[in-house]
């Protein structure tokens, strides 16, 4: 190895060492941030649910549900159901999940079309799970249709007292609406 190459290697190594020393010294001189990390925001106080009830039903029962929801609303019940909540461009499953989650109670209309409706089966599962996990969240089976036609209720719905509108005249219909209103507004703040 020649002397010139050796001198260049030594000078390069010394320059690297001096540069590293200066960089470390400057890094240590910089003031460090002494501000503590921000505290997590306090959890919001539990709010009154935006809906008193979510109504699940088969599409074929929509005309009956519109009238039923209007009668409950006239009694001061805050009602949610898919037709009422549908927005152009909205995603149905997200809208329904949010409404079920945001409702204090759930009603499921068991009518002639309910057996074949996949959406209603999913809504039933969600509403039933909520009522099993929290006794304060009522699940009310609402029976409609021909009083002579047997309804094949799911096991969990069958053990609950239903609101049976089958064959109800106007006075009985109003009494049932009033009973549902009292049941779902009992714990409203």
PDB file of C-alpha atoms in Angstrom:
ATOM      1  CA  UNK A   1       0.000   0.000   0.000  1.00  0.00           C
ATOM      2  CA  UNK A   2       1.348   3.393  -0.777  1.00  0.00           C
ATOM      3  CA  UNK A   3       1.716   6.226   1.698  1.00  0.00           C
ATOM      4  CA  UNK A   4      -0.754   8.515  -0.055  1.00  0.00           C
ATOM      5  CA  UNK A   5      -3.532   5.891   0.177  1.00  0.00           C
ATOM      6  CA  UNK A   6      -2.769   5.324   3.845  1.00  0.00           C
ATOM      7  CA  UNK A   7      -2.915   9.060   4.605  1.00  0.00           C
ATOM      8  CA  UNK A   8      -6.266   9.387   2.792  1.00  0.00           C
ATOM      9  CA  UNK A   9      -7.704   6.452   4.754  1.00  0.00           C
ATOM     10  CA  UNK A  10      -6.560   7.925   8.088  1.00  0.00           C
ATOM     11  CA  UNK A  11      -7.887  11.396   7.216  1.00  0.00           C
ATOM     12  CA  UNK A  12     -11.252   9.917   6.077  1.00  0.00           C
ATOM     13  CA  UNK A  13     -11.576   7.906   9.274  1.00  0.00           C
ATOM     14  CA  UNK A  14     -10.716  10.933  11.436  1.00  0.00           C
ATOM     15  CA  UNK A  15     -13.244  13.087   9.553  1.00  0.00           C
ATOM     16  CA  UNK A  16     -15.951  10.481  10.127  1.00  0.00           C
ATOM     17  CA  UNK A  17     -15.137  10.286  13.854  1.00  0.00           C
ATOM     18  CA  UNK A  18     -15.089  14.073  14.278  1.00  0.00           C
ATOM     19  CA  UNK A  19     -18.381  14.423  12.353  1.00  0.00           C
ATOM     20  CA  UNK A  20     -20.030  11.739  14.482  1.00  0.00           C
ATOM     21  CA  UNK A  21     -18.751  13.354  17.695  1.00  0.00           C
ATOM     22  CA  UNK A  22     -20.132  16.770  16.687  1.00  0.00           C
ATOM     23  CA  UNK A  23     -23.513  15.299  15.680  1.00  0.00           C
ATOM     24  CA  UNK A  24     -23.890  13.429  18.988  1.00  0.00           C
ATOM     25  CA  UNK A  25     -22.873  16.519  20.981  1.00  0.00           C
ATOM     26  CA  UNK A  26     -25.428  18.694  19.137  1.00  0.00           C
ATOM     27  CA  UNK A  27     -28.152  16.064  19.598  1.00  0.00           C
ATOM     28  CA  UNK A  28     -27.560  16.003  23.346  1.00  0.00           C
ATOM     29  CA  UNK A  29     -27.670  19.793  23.586  1.00  0.00           C
ATOM     30  CA  UNK A  30     -31.124  20.058  22.021  1.00  0.00           C
ATOM     31  CA  UNK A  31     -33.867  20.770  24.536  1.00  0.00           C
ATOM     32  CA  UNK A  32     -36.155  17.858  25.079  1.00  0.00           C
ATOM     33  CA  UNK A  33     -39.885  18.221  25.098  1.00  0.00           C
ATOM     34  CA  UNK A  34     -41.065  18.220  28.681  1.00  0.00           C
ATOM     35  CA  UNK A  35     -44.767  18.527  28.000  1.00  0.00           C
ATOM     36  CA  UNK A  36     -46.627  15.456  29.134  1.00  0.00           C
ATOM     37  CA  UNK A  37     -48.650  13.488  26.670  1.00  0.00           C
ATOM     38  CA  UNK A  38     -52.237  14.684  26.503  1.00  0.00           C
ATOM     39  CA  UNK A  39     -54.707  13.062  28.859  1.00  0.00           C
ATOM     40  CA  UNK A  40     -57.302  10.901  27.195  1.00  0.00           C
ATOM     41  CA  UNK A  41     -60.627  12.624  26.742  1.00  0.00           C
ATOM     42  CA  UNK A  42     -63.176  11.655  29.372  1.00  0.00           C
ATOM     43  CA  UNK A  43     -65.800   9.215  28.227  1.00  0.00           C
ATOM     44  CA  UNK A  44     -69.001  10.997  27.297  1.00  0.00           C
ATOM     45  CA  UNK A  45     -71.862  10.650  29.701  1.00  0.00           C
ATOM     46  CA  UNK A  46     -74.393   8.087  28.591  1.00  0.00           C
ATOM     47  CA  UNK A  47     -76.942   9.874  26.480  1.00  0.00           C
ATOM     48  CA  UNK A  48     -80.592   9.204  26.103  1.00  0.00           C
ATOM     49  CA  UNK A  49     -80.944   6.873  23.101  1.00  0.00           C
ATOM     50  CA  UNK A  50     -82.185   8.720  20.014  1.00  0.00           C
ATOM     51  CA  UNK A  51     -84.914   6.110  19.463  1.00  0.00           C
ATOM     52  CA  UNK A  52     -87.239   4.455  21.944  1.00  0.00           C
ATOM     53  CA  UNK A  53     -87.872   1.535  19.585  1.00  0.00           C
ATOM     54  CA  UNK A  54     -86.515  -0.001  16.447  1.00  0.00           C
ATOM     55  CA  UNK A  55     -89.180  -1.847  14.446  1.00  0.00           C
ATOM     56  CA  UNK A  56     -88.090  -4.833  12.366  1.00  0.00           C
ATOM     57  CA  UNK A  57     -90.542  -6.242   9.809  1.00  0.00           C
ATOM     58  CA  UNK A  58     -90.812  -7.973   6.451  1.00  0.00           C
ATOM     59  CA  UNK A  59     -91.203  -5.749   3.387  1.00  0.00           C
ATOM     60  CA  UNK A  60     -94.646  -7.217   2.734  1.00  0.00           C
ATOM     61  CA  UNK A  61     -95.807  -5.799   6.086  1.00  0.00           C
ATOM     62  CA  UNK A  62     -94.574  -2.240   5.384  1.00  0.00           C
ATOM     63  CA  UNK A  63     -98.058  -0.653   5.000  1.00  0.00           C
ATOM     64  CA  UNK A  64     -99.128  -1.996   8.406  1.00  0.00           C
ATOM     65  CA  UNK A  65     -95.851  -0.844   9.985  1.00  0.00           C
ATOM     66  CA  UNK A  66     -96.216   2.701   8.643  1.00  0.00           C
ATOM     67  CA  UNK A  67     -99.607   3.080  10.341  1.00  0.00           C
ATOM     68  CA  UNK A  68     -98.374   1.379  13.533  1.00  0.00           C
ATOM     69  CA  UNK A  69     -95.272   3.607  13.712  1.00  0.00           C
ATOM     70  CA  UNK A  70     -97.415   6.708  13.167  1.00  0.00           C
ATOM     71  CA  UNK A  71     -99.678   5.726  16.070  1.00  0.00           C
ATOM     72  CA  UNK A  72     -96.697   5.135  18.374  1.00  0.00           C
ATOM     73  CA  UNK A  73     -95.113   8.426  17.302  1.00  0.00           C
ATOM     74  CA  UNK A  74     -98.392  10.234  18.075  1.00  0.00           C
ATOM     75  CA  UNK A  75     -98.045   8.867  21.635  1.00  0.00           C
ATOM     76  CA  UNK A  76     -94.533  10.323  21.988  1.00  0.00           C
ATOM     77  CA  UNK A  77     -92.530   7.203  21.112  1.00  0.00           C
ATOM     78  CA  UNK A  78     -89.391   7.917  19.074  1.00  0.00           C
ATOM     79  CA  UNK A  79     -89.564   5.268  16.356  1.00  0.00           C
ATOM     80  CA  UNK A  80     -86.958   3.996  13.899  1.00  0.00           C
ATOM     81  CA  UNK A  81     -87.466   1.568  11.050  1.00  0.00           C
ATOM     82  CA  UNK A  82     -85.679   1.062   7.766  1.00  0.00           C
ATOM     83  CA  UNK A  83     -88.053   3.026   5.505  1.00  0.00           C
ATOM     84  CA  UNK A  84     -87.959   5.988   7.848  1.00  0.00           C
ATOM     85  CA  UNK A  85     -84.150   5.977   8.032  1.00  0.00           C
ATOM     86  CA  UNK A  86     -83.299   5.215   4.391  1.00  0.00           C
ATOM     87  CA  UNK A  87     -81.195   7.899   2.721  1.00  0.00           C
ATOM     88  CA  UNK A  88     -80.166   7.927  -0.940  1.00  0.00           C
ATOM     89  CA  UNK A  89     -76.650   6.523  -1.164  1.00  0.00           C
ATOM     90  CA  UNK A  90     -76.751   5.144   2.381  1.00  0.00           C
ATOM     91  CA  UNK A  91     -75.726   1.584   3.120  1.00  0.00           C
ATOM     92  CA  UNK A  92     -78.678  -0.444   4.389  1.00  0.00           C
ATOM     93  CA  UNK A  93     -76.750  -2.726   6.728  1.00  0.00           C
ATOM     94  CA  UNK A  94     -74.920   0.176   8.377  1.00  0.00           C
ATOM     95  CA  UNK A  95     -78.119   2.176   8.760  1.00  0.00           C
ATOM     96  CA  UNK A  96     -79.933  -0.758  10.362  1.00  0.00           C
ATOM     97  CA  UNK A  97     -77.029  -1.669  12.652  1.00  0.00           C
ATOM     98  CA  UNK A  98     -76.782   1.925  13.884  1.00  0.00           C
ATOM     99  CA  UNK A  99     -80.545   2.194  14.433  1.00  0.00           C
ATOM    100  CA  UNK A 100     -80.702  -1.092  16.351  1.00  0.00           C
ATOM    101  CA  UNK A 101     -77.719  -0.048  18.468  1.00  0.00           C
ATOM    102  CA  UNK A 102     -79.189   3.431  19.073  1.00  0.00           C
ATOM    103  CA  UNK A 103     -82.670   2.224  20.030  1.00  0.00           C
ATOM    104  CA  UNK A 104     -83.604   1.586  23.642  1.00  0.00           C
ATOM    105  CA  UNK A 105     -85.904  -1.328  22.718  1.00  0.00           C
ATOM    106  CA  UNK A 106     -86.812  -3.525  19.788  1.00  0.00           C
ATOM    107  CA  UNK A 107     -90.093  -4.599  18.245  1.00  0.00           C
ATOM    108  CA  UNK A 108     -90.344  -7.282  15.610  1.00  0.00           C
ATOM    109  CA  UNK A 109     -93.507  -7.555  13.547  1.00  0.00           C
ATOM    110  CA  UNK A 110     -94.289 -11.220  13.019  1.00  0.00           C
ATOM    111  CA  UNK A 111     -96.552 -11.248  10.008  1.00  0.00           C
ATOM    112  CA  UNK A 112     -97.111 -13.574   7.072  1.00  0.00           C
ATOM    113  CA  UNK A 113     -93.947 -12.491   5.218  1.00  0.00           C
ATOM    114  CA  UNK A 114     -91.498 -12.702   8.101  1.00  0.00           C
ATOM    115  CA  UNK A 115     -90.464 -16.351   7.621  1.00  0.00           C
ATOM    116  CA  UNK A 116     -88.888 -15.762   4.227  1.00  0.00           C
ATOM    117  CA  UNK A 117     -87.124 -12.476   4.924  1.00  0.00           C
ATOM    118  CA  UNK A 118     -83.367 -12.792   5.528  1.00  0.00           C
ATOM    119  CA  UNK A 119     -83.020  -9.216   6.774  1.00  0.00           C
ATOM    120  CA  UNK A 120     -85.664  -9.785   9.431  1.00  0.00           C
ATOM    121  CA  UNK A 121     -83.882 -12.917  10.683  1.00  0.00           C
ATOM    122  CA  UNK A 122     -80.714 -10.882  11.162  1.00  0.00           C
ATOM    123  CA  UNK A 123     -82.577  -8.057  12.867  1.00  0.00           C
ATOM    124  CA  UNK A 124     -84.297 -10.602  15.121  1.00  0.00           C
ATOM    125  CA  UNK A 125     -80.907 -12.040  16.106  1.00  0.00           C
ATOM    126  CA  UNK A 126     -79.524  -8.589  16.944  1.00  0.00           C
ATOM    127  CA  UNK A 127     -82.609  -7.469  18.875  1.00  0.00           C
ATOM    128  CA  UNK A 128     -82.840 -10.723  20.812  1.00  0.00           C
ATOM    129  CA  UNK A 129     -79.129 -10.703  21.692  1.00  0.00           C
ATOM    130  CA  UNK A 130     -79.440  -7.152  23.040  1.00  0.00           C
ATOM    131  CA  UNK A 131     -82.436  -8.040  25.197  1.00  0.00           C
ATOM    132  CA  UNK A 132     -80.722 -11.147  26.566  1.00  0.00           C
ATOM    133  CA  UNK A 133     -77.580  -9.200  27.463  1.00  0.00           C
ATOM    134  CA  UNK A 134     -79.466  -6.321  29.080  1.00  0.00           C
ATOM    135  CA  UNK A 135     -82.839  -6.827  30.732  1.00  0.00           C
ATOM    136  CA  UNK A 136     -83.581  -3.094  30.456  1.00  0.00           C
ATOM    137  CA  UNK A 137     -83.740  -3.464  26.667  1.00  0.00           C
ATOM    138  CA  UNK A 138     -87.113  -4.970  25.891  1.00  0.00           C
ATOM    139  CA  UNK A 139     -87.838  -7.106  22.888  1.00  0.00           C
ATOM    140  CA  UNK A 140     -91.531  -7.178  22.012  1.00  0.00           C
ATOM    141  CA  UNK A 141     -92.963  -9.611  19.457  1.00  0.00           C
ATOM    142  CA  UNK A 142     -95.770  -7.883  17.544  1.00  0.00           C
ATOM    143  CA  UNK A 143     -98.179 -10.328  15.908  1.00  0.00           C
ATOM    144  CA  UNK A 144    -100.170  -9.324  12.829  1.00  0.00           C
ATOM    145  CA  UNK A 145    -102.136 -11.085  10.138  1.00  0.00           C
ATOM    146  CA  UNK A 146    -105.030 -13.492  10.067  1.00  0.00           C
ATOM    147  CA  UNK A 147    -105.940 -14.676  13.588  1.00  0.00           C
ATOM    148  CA  UNK A 148    -106.692 -18.150  12.229  1.00  0.00           C
ATOM    149  CA  UNK A 149    -103.254 -18.529  10.627  1.00  0.00           C
ATOM    150  CA  UNK A 150    -100.716 -20.100  12.979  1.00  0.00           C
ATOM    151  CA  UNK A 151     -97.484 -18.194  13.468  1.00  0.00           C
ATOM    152  CA  UNK A 152     -94.330 -20.189  13.940  1.00  0.00           C
ATOM    153  CA  UNK A 153     -92.436 -17.945  16.369  1.00  0.00           C
ATOM    154  CA  UNK A 154     -88.767 -18.579  17.146  1.00  0.00           C
ATOM    155  CA  UNK A 155     -88.155 -20.183  20.542  1.00  0.00           C
ATOM    156  CA  UNK A 156     -86.911 -17.035  22.303  1.00  0.00           C
ATOM    157  CA  UNK A 157     -89.718 -14.848  20.957  1.00  0.00           C
ATOM    158  CA  UNK A 158     -92.274 -17.468  21.945  1.00  0.00           C
ATOM    159  CA  UNK A 159     -91.480 -17.122  25.667  1.00  0.00           C
ATOM    160  CA  UNK A 160     -92.255 -13.388  25.674  1.00  0.00           C
ATOM    161  CA  UNK A 161     -95.685 -11.794  25.998  1.00  0.00           C
ATOM    162  CA  UNK A 162     -96.528 -10.592  22.499  1.00  0.00           C
ATOM    163  CA  UNK A 163     -98.606  -7.639  21.400  1.00  0.00           C
ATOM    164  CA  UNK A 164    -101.177  -9.568  19.375  1.00  0.00           C
ATOM    165  CA  UNK A 165    -102.870  -7.309  16.821  1.00  0.00           C
ATOM    166  CA  UNK A 166    -104.410 -10.213  14.862  1.00  0.00           C
ATOM    167  CA  UNK A 167    -108.110  -9.551  14.601  1.00  0.00           C
ATOM    168  CA  UNK A 168    -107.912  -6.427  16.804  1.00  0.00           C
ATOM    169  CA  UNK A 169    -110.620  -3.834  16.283  1.00  0.00           C
ATOM    170  CA  UNK A 170    -109.779  -0.110  16.575  1.00  0.00           C
ATOM    171  CA  UNK A 171    -110.265  -0.020  20.354  1.00  0.00           C
ATOM    172  CA  UNK A 172    -108.098  -3.107  20.925  1.00  0.00           C
ATOM    173  CA  UNK A 173    -105.478  -1.723  18.495  1.00  0.00           C
ATOM    174  CA  UNK A 174    -105.310   1.522  20.488  1.00  0.00           C
ATOM    175  CA  UNK A 175    -105.045  -0.382  23.797  1.00  0.00           C
ATOM    176  CA  UNK A 176    -102.156  -2.445  22.451  1.00  0.00           C
ATOM    177  CA  UNK A 177    -100.378   0.683  21.194  1.00  0.00           C
ATOM    178  CA  UNK A 178    -100.845   2.259  24.621  1.00  0.00           C
ATOM    179  CA  UNK A 179     -99.439  -0.851  26.357  1.00  0.00           C
ATOM    180  CA  UNK A 180     -96.395  -0.837  24.082  1.00  0.00           C
ATOM    181  CA  UNK A 181     -95.924   2.893  24.707  1.00  0.00           C
ATOM    182  CA  UNK A 182     -95.948   2.397  28.477  1.00  0.00           C
ATOM    183  CA  UNK A 183     -93.568  -0.569  28.220  1.00  0.00           C
ATOM    184  CA  UNK A 184     -90.966   1.253  26.119  1.00  0.00           C
ATOM    185  CA  UNK A 185     -91.170   4.656  27.816  1.00  0.00           C
ATOM    186  CA  UNK A 186     -90.924   3.309  31.382  1.00  0.00           C
ATOM    187  CA  UNK A 187     -87.205   4.033  31.745  1.00  0.00           C
ATOM    188  CA  UNK A 188     -86.892   7.080  29.499  1.00  0.00           C
ATOM    189  CA  UNK A 189     -85.061   9.948  31.175  1.00  0.00           C
TER     190      UNK A 189
END
